[in-house]
XYZ file of C-alpha atoms in Angstrom:
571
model
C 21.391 -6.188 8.561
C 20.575 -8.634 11.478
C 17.729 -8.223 13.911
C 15.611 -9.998 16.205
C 18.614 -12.017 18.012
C 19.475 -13.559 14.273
C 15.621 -14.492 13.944
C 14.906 -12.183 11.051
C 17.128 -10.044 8.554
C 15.392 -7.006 6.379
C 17.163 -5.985 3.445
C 15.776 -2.592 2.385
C 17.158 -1.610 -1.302
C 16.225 1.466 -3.293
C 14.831 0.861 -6.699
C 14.130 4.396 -7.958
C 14.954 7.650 -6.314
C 12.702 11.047 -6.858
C 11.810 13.505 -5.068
C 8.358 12.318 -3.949
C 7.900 8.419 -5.238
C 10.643 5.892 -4.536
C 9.931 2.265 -4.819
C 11.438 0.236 -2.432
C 12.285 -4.120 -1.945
C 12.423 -5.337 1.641
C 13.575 -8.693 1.856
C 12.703 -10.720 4.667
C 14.366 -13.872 6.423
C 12.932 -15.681 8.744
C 13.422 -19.183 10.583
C 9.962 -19.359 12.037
C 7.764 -18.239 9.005
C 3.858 -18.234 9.758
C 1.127 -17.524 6.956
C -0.336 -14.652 8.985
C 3.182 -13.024 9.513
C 2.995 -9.348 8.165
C 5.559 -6.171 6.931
C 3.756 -2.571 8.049
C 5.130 0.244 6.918
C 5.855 2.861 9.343
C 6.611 6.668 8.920
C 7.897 8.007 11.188
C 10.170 5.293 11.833
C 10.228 5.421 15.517
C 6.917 4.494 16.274
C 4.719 2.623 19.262
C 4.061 -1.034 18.764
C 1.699 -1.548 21.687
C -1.856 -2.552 21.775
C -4.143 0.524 21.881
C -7.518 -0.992 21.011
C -10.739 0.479 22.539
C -13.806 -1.050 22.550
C -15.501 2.637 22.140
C -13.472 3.774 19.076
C -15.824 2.046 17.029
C -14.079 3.425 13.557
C -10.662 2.331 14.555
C -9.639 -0.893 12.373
C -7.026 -3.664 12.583
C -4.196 -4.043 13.533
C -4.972 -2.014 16.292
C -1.778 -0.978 17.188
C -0.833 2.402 18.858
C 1.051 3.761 15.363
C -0.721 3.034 12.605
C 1.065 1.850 10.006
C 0.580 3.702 6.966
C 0.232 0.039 4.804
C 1.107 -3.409 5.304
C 1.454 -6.590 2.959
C 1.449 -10.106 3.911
C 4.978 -11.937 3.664
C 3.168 -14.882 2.158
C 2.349 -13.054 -0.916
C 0.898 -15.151 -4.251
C 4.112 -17.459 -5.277
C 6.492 -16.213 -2.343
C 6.622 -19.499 -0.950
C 7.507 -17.754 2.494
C 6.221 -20.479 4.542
C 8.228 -23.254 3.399
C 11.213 -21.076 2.845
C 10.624 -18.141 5.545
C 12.074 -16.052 2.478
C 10.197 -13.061 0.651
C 10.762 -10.208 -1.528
C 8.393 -8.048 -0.840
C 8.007 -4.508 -2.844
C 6.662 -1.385 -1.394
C 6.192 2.387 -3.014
C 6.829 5.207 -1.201
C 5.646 8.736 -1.581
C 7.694 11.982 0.445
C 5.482 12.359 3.923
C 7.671 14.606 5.702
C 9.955 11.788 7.729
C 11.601 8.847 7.808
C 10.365 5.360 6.931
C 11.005 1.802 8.907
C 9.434 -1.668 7.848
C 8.158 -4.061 10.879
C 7.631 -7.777 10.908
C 4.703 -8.541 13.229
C 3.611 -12.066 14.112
C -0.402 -13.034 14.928
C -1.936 -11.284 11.693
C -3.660 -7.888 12.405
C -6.090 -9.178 15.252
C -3.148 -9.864 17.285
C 0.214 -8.374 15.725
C 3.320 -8.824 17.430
C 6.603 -7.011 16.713
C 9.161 -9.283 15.973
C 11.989 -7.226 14.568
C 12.557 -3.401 12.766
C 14.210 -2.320 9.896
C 16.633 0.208 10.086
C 14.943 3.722 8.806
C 15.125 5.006 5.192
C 14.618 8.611 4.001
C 13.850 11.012 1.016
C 16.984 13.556 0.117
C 14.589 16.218 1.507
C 11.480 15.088 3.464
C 10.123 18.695 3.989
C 9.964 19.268 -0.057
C 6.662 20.719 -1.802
C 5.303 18.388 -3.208
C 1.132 17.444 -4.529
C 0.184 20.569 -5.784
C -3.974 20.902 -5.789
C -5.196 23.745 -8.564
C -8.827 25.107 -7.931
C -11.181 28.084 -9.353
C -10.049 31.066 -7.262
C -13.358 33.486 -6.280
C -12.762 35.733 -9.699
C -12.970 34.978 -12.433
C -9.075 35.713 -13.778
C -7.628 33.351 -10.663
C -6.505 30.065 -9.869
C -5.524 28.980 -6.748
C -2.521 26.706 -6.236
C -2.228 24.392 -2.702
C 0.434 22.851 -1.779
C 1.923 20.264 1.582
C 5.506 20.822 2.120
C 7.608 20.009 6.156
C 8.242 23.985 6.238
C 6.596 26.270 8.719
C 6.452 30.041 8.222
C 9.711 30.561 10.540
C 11.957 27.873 8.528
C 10.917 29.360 4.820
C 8.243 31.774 3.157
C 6.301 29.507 0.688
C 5.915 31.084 -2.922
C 4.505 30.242 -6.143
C 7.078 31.455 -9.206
C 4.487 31.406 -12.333
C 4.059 32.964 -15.665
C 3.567 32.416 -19.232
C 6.284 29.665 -20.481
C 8.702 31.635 -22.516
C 8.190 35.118 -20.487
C 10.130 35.706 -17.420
C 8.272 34.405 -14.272
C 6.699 36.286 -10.751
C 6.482 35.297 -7.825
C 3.080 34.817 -5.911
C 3.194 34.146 -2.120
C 1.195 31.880 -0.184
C -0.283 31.477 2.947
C 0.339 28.626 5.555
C -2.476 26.489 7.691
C -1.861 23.095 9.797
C -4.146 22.014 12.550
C -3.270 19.657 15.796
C -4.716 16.688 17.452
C -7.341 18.933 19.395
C -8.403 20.102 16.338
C -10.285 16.919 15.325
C -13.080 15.739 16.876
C -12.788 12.061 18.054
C -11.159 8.238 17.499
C -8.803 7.426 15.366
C -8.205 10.584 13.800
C -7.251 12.110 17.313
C -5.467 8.793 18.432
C -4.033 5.820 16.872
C -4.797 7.196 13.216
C -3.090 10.732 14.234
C 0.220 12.112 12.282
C 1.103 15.254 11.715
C -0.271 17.082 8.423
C 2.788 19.162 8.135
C 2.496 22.611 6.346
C -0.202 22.961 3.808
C 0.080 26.347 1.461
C -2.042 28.404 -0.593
C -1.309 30.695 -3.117
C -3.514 32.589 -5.465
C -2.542 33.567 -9.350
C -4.294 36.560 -10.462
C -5.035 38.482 -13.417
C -4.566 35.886 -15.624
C -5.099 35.769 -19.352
C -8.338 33.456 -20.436
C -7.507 30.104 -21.745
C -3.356 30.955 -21.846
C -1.312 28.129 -20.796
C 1.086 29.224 -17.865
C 3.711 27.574 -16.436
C 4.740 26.824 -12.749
C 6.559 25.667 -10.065
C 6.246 25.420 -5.958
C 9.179 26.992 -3.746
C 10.035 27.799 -0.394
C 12.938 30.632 0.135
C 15.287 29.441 3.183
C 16.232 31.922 5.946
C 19.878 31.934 4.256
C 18.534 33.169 1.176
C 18.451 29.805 -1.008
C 15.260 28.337 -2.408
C 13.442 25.045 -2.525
C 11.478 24.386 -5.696
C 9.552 21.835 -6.720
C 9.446 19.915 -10.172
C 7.728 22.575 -12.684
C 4.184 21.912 -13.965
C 1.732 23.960 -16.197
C -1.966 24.742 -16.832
C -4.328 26.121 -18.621
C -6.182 29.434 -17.141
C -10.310 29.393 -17.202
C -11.949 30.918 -19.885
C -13.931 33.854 -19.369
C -17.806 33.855 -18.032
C -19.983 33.056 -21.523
C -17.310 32.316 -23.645
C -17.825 30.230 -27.055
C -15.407 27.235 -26.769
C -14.959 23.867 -26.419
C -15.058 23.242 -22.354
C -15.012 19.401 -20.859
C -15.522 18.896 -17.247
C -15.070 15.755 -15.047
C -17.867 14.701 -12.390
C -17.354 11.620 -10.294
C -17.811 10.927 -6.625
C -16.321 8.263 -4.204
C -13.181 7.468 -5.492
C -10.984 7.337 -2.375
C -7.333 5.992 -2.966
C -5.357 2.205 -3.437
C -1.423 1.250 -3.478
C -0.098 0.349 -6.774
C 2.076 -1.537 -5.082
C -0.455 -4.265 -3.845
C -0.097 -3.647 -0.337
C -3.012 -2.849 2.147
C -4.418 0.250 3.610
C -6.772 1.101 6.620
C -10.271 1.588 4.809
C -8.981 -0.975 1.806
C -12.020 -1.198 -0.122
C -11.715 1.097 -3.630
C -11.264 -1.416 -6.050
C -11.512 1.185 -9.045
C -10.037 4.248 -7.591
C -6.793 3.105 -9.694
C -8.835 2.491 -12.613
C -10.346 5.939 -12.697
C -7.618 8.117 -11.586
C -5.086 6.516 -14.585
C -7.787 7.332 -17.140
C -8.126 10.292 -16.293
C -4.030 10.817 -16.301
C -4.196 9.584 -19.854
C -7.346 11.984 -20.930
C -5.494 14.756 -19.068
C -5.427 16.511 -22.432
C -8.836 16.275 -23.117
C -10.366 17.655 -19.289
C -10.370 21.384 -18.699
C -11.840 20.434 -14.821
C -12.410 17.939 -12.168
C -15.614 17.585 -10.011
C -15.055 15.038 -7.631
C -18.327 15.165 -5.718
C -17.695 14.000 -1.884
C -15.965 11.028 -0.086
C -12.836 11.958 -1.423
C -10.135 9.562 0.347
C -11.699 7.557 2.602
C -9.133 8.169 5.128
C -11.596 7.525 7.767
C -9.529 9.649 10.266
C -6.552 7.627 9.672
C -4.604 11.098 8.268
C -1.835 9.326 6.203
C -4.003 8.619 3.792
C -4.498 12.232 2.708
C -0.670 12.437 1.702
C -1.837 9.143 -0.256
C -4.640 10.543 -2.432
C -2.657 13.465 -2.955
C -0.068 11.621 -4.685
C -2.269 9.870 -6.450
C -4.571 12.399 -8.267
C -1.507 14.879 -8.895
C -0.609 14.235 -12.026
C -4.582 15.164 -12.251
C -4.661 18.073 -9.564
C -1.572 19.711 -10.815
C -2.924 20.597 -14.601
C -6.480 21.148 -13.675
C -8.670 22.420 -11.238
C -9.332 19.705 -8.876
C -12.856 20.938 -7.260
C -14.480 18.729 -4.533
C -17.736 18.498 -2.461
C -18.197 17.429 1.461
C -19.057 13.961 1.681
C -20.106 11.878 4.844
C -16.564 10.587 4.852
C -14.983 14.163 5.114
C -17.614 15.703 7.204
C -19.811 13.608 9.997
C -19.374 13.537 13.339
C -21.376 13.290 16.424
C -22.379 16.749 18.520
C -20.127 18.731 15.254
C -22.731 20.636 13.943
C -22.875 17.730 10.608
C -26.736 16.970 9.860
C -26.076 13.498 9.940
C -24.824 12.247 13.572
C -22.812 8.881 11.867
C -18.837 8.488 12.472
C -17.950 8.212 8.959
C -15.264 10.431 9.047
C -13.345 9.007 11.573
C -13.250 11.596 13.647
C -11.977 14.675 11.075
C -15.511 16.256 10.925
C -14.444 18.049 7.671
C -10.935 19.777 9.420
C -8.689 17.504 6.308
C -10.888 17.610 3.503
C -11.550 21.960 4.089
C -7.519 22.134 4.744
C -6.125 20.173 2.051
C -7.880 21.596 -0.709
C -9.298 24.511 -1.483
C -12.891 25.864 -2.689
C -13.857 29.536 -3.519
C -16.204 30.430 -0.404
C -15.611 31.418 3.095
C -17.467 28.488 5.128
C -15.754 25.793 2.445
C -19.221 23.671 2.576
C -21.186 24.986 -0.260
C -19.851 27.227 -3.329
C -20.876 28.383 -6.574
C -18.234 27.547 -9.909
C -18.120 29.540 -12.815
C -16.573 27.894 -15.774
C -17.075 29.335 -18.992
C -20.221 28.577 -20.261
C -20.949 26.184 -17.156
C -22.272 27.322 -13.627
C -21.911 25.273 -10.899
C -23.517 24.773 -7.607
C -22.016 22.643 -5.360
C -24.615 21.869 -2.407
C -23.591 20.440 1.164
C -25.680 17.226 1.606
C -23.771 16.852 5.258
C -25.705 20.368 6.984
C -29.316 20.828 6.227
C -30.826 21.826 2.671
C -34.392 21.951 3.258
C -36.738 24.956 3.066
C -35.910 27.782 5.150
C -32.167 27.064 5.911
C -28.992 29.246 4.889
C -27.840 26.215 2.631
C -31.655 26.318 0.628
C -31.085 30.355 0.643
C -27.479 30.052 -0.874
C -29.100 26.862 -3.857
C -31.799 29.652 -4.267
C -29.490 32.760 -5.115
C -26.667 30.373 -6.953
C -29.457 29.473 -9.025
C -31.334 32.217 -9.817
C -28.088 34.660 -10.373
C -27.103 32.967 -13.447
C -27.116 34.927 -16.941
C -28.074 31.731 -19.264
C -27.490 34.031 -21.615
C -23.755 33.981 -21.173
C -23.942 30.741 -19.476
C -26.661 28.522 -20.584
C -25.402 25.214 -18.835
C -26.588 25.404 -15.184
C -25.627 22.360 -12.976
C -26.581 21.248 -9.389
C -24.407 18.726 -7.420
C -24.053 17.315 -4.239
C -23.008 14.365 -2.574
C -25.545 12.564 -1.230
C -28.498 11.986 -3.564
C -30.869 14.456 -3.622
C -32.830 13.577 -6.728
C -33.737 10.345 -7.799
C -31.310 6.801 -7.375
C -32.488 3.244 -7.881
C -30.575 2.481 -5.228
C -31.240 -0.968 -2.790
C -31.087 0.776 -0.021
C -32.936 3.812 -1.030
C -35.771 1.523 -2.333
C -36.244 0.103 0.856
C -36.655 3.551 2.212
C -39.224 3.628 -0.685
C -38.829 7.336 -1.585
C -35.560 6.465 -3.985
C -33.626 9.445 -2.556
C -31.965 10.749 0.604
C -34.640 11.024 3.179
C -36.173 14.263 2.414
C -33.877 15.320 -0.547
C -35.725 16.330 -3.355
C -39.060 17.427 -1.394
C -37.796 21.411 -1.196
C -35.575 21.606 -4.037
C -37.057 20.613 -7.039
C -39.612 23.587 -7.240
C -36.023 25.666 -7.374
C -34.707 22.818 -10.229
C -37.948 23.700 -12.183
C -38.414 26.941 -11.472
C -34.352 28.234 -12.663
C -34.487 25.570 -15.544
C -31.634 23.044 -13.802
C -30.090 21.405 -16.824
C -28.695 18.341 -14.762
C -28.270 17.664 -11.008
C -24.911 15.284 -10.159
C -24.575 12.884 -6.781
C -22.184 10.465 -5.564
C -23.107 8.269 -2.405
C -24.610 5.306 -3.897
C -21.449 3.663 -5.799
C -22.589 2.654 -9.059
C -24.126 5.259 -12.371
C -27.815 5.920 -13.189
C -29.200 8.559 -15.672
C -32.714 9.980 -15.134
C -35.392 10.918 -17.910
C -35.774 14.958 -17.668
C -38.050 14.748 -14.745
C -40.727 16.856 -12.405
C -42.581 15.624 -9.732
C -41.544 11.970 -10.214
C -42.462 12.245 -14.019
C -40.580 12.098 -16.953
C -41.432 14.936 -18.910
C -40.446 13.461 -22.637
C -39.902 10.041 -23.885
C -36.717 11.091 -25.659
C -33.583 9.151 -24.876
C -30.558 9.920 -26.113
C -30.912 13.726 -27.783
C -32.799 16.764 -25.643
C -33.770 20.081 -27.591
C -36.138 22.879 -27.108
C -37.484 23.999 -24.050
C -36.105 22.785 -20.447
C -38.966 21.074 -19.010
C -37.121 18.806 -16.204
C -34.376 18.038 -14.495
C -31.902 14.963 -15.415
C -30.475 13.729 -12.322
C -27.420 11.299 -12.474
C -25.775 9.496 -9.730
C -21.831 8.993 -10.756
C -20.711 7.717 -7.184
C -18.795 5.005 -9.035
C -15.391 6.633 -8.493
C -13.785 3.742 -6.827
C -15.196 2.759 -3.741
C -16.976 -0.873 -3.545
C -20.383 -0.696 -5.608
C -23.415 -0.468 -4.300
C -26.562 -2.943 -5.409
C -29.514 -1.453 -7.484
C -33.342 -2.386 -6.172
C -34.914 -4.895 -7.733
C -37.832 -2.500 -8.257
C -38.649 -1.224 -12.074
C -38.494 2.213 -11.435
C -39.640 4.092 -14.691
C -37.414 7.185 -14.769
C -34.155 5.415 -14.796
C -33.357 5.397 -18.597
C -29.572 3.240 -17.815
C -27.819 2.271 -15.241
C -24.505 0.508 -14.538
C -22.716 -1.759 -11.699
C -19.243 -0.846 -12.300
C -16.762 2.389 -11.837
C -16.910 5.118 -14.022
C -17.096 8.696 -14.381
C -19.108 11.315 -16.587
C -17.448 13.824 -19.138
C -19.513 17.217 -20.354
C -18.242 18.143 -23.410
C -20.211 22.174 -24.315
C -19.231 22.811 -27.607
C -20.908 26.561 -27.711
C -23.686 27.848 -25.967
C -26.581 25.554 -27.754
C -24.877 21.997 -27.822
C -23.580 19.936 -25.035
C -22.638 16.372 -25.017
C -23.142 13.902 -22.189
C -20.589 10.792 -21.875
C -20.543 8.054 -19.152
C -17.098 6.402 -19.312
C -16.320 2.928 -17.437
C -12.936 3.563 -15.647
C -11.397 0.048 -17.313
C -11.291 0.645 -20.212
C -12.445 4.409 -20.795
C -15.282 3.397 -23.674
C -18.396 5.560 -23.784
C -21.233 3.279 -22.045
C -24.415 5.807 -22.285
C -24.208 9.389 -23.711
C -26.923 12.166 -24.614
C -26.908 15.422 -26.280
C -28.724 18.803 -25.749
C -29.447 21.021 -28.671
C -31.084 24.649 -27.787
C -31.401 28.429 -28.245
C -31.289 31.097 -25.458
C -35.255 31.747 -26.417
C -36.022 27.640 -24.696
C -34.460 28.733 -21.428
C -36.086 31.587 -21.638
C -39.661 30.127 -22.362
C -42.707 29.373 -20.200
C -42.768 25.826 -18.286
C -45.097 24.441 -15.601
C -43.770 26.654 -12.164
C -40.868 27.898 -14.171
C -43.064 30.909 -15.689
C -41.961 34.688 -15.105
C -45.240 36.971 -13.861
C -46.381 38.118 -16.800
C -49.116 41.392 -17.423
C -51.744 42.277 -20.184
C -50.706 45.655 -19.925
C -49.236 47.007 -22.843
């Protein structure tokens, strides 16, 4: 194919073909190779090359071009020898987004890109497929919900779920349809130059089903002439039932965000280990019953490709297990939105992608409880206010205090930012070693409901607390916890992917390990009186720091300081 008045030639050839992942070579000639010449990917492929930067959009990044791309590599990759020979192979991998794809050489790097010539366009066999299915805890305790993105609206095809046990004869579940527009966002670039359209995202929910059964199932969408698109089949396992005795493991991380396995670049290119953790999980999938992933989820920064990105990525993840997440400042704030904090961080989405694209058992999709055997969860919303008096503190209160530890003795708090304690640089040069104001109102509700362990993200690195109250540790004990709850550990596991964040140089004597690097933390309950506690670097998946808890019922249930029932001397 020649372009560009015979200045360049793009070869695009198919390496693999699927029906959501193709990988793709693109090679490039060019008499008038430069070392900051570049190949972005476009989708779709007609798109608008011009300048569109704004000294006001102060989250948009380079290139600043009108159409994002949705990645772009150098042509002078490592050993290409492009400038001497203006020849490169360059390899790119694509996932299904709903249209067509072009590559685009542009001349002057990204501060001043120039389009020099256009491939012709390239497609998936069906663009419009279902594809990334997202499992979460439906709102009882017998459902799971499945979400899906597919190119179908409700008057091309009614979306459907066809599930069941896997040698039984499956049923159909149907599923409701959401999308959102440019005026649904809130500001720059997610409502300009980072803009492109979501398509068609589905929920359905699967009731009734049979505790800890393994079922099997597969998206579809039934055509208006009667014919049906399915997707690939996949299975999971259903919850188990409130209090029961078996072996449970749950996932908690925070900050991951997304990268290319092919090498190329991305806007908001700076999670160095999301790779690293999401494969380790993929090969532990056997071994996780669910995923917590605790706030600043994609780091899409209102660039909205990205979303179809992380999707891809965490599905072989997403698609076995429940995939539960938390608002983080990179989902939710905005200026004048209604977010506590008034930063940009999200680019402009102020929470419309991240409460569309997956979903979470409660109404307002901020804050939710999680029931999960012998595990309750409360998932806390660190972007609206949780001090004393508020709805949020109200809803911590009652998800807290409605527990039977009987049935479920392992009660967990998490939330994004850090409420609790952190060593964190930044944080220490606050001097409090928390969010401003986080752990003022809620740790009299920690104490007072017994709080086994309380999870953040936000600062991008791990720390583990002693059991702590009022800024004291409340036993010397290490590595094995038994008896009676008399604190609250607090762990920050915001190493998920993004790039890590620097401890204080400050000796602060609760912090009983810490770690610069990625990683994630696995709770293993065994039955309803031992739990194991595993912090796992993402490189390599070894154990780095781990605790256990050995108790009865009678511990929870026992006197602590402001964690005492009223009592009488009445007989």
């Amino acid at each position: 194919m020649k372009m560009g008045l015979m200045l360049l030639k793009l070869i695009i050839i198919c390496l693999s073909w699927g029906e959501d992942t193709e990988w793709v070579d693109v090679k490039l000639w060019s008499p008038n190779p430069s070392s900051d010449d570049w190949i972005g990917v476009f989708s779709p492929a007609k798109f608008n090359s011009s300048s569109c930067y704004s000294e006001a959009d102060v989250k948009d990044q380079q290139p600043y071009i009108c159409s994002a791309p949705i990645k772009y590599m150098f042509a002078n990759t490592i050993n290409s020898g492009y400038t001497k020979t203006g020849k490169a192979t360059l390899r790119f991998q694509l996932i299904n987004q709903r249209a067509d794809f072009s590559f685009a050489l542009f001349s002057g790097g990204l501060s001043n890109p120039t389009l020099v010539a256009v491939s012709h366009s390239i497609s998936f066999a069906n663009p419009k497929a279902p594809l990334y299915p997202r499992l979460a805890l439906g709102k009882s305790r017998d459902e799971i919900t499945v979400t899906w993105t597919s190119g179908y609206s409700i008057d091309e095809a009614v979306p459907l779920v066809e599930w069941g046990f896997p040698d039984s004869i499956p049923k159909q579940a149907p599923a409701g349809t959401l999308t959102f527009t440019r005026n649904t966002l809130c500001g720059a670039p997610a409502r300009t130059v980072g803009w492109r359209d979501p398509g068609f995202i589905h929920t359905s929910f699967l009731k009734d089903l049979w505790p800890n059964r393994p079922y099997m199932y597969r998206l579809g969408h039934l055509l208006s002439n009667g014919s049906y698109v399915w997707s690939k089949k996949y299975t999971f396992k259903a919850p188990p039932y409130p209090g029961q005795d078996s072996l449970q493991r749950v996932i908690v991380f925070g900050d991951m965000g997304k990268a290319e396995r092919d090498g190329s670049n991305e806007y908001s290119n700076y999670q160095p280990g999301s790779l690293n953790t999401t494969d380790q999980l993929i090969k532990d999938i056997n071994d996780i019953d669910i995923v917590f992933h605790i706030g600043d989820i994609t780091y899409a920064n209102g660039y909205l490709s990205q979303w179809d990105q992380f999707t891809s990525q965490v599905e072989p993840i997403a698609s076995a297990v429940p995939y539960m997440i938390a608002s983080g400042n990179h989902e939710r704030d905005w200026p004048n939105s209604g977010s506590f904090y008034d930063g940009v961080d999200s680019g402009g989405e102020c929470g419309v992608l991240a409460q569309t694209m997956f979903y979470v058992p409660i109404e307002n999709r901020d804050k939710y409880k999680a029931d999960y055997g012998m595990f309750r969860f409360c998932i806390a919303d660190t972007e609206h206010d949780w001090r004393e008096g508020t709805e949020q503190y109200k809803f911590i209160e009652h998800c807290l205090s409605t527990v039977d530890r009987q049935k479920q003795p392992w009660l967990i708090f998490a939330a994004h930012r850090v409420l609790g304690y952190s060593s964190d640089k930044w944080y220490g040069l606050e001097g409090s070693f928390e969010e401003p104001m986080g752990r003022e109102g809620l740790q009299k509700l920690w104490q007072r409901y017994k709080v086994d362990m309380a999870f953040y993200g936000h600062v991008h690195n791990y720390e583990r607390s002693c059991p702590i109250y009022q800024n004291q540790c409340v036993t010397s004990e290490k590595s094995y916890y038994s008896g009676t709850v008399n604190g609250t550990i607090h762990v920050v596991a915001g190493g998920g992917g993004s790039h890590l964040s620097e401890f204080s140089q400050l000796n602060t004597k609760w912090s009983l390990h810490k770690d610069f690097d990625h990683g994630f933390v696995k709770l293993t309950a065994f039955n309803h009186s031992s739990l194991l506690f595993e912090y796992k670097k993402s490189r390599d998946g070894n154990v780095y720091d781990s605790f256990t808890i050995s108790r009865d019922y009678r511990d929870v249930l026992a006197c602590i300081p402001d964690g005492c029932e009223p009592t009488t001397s009445a007989s």
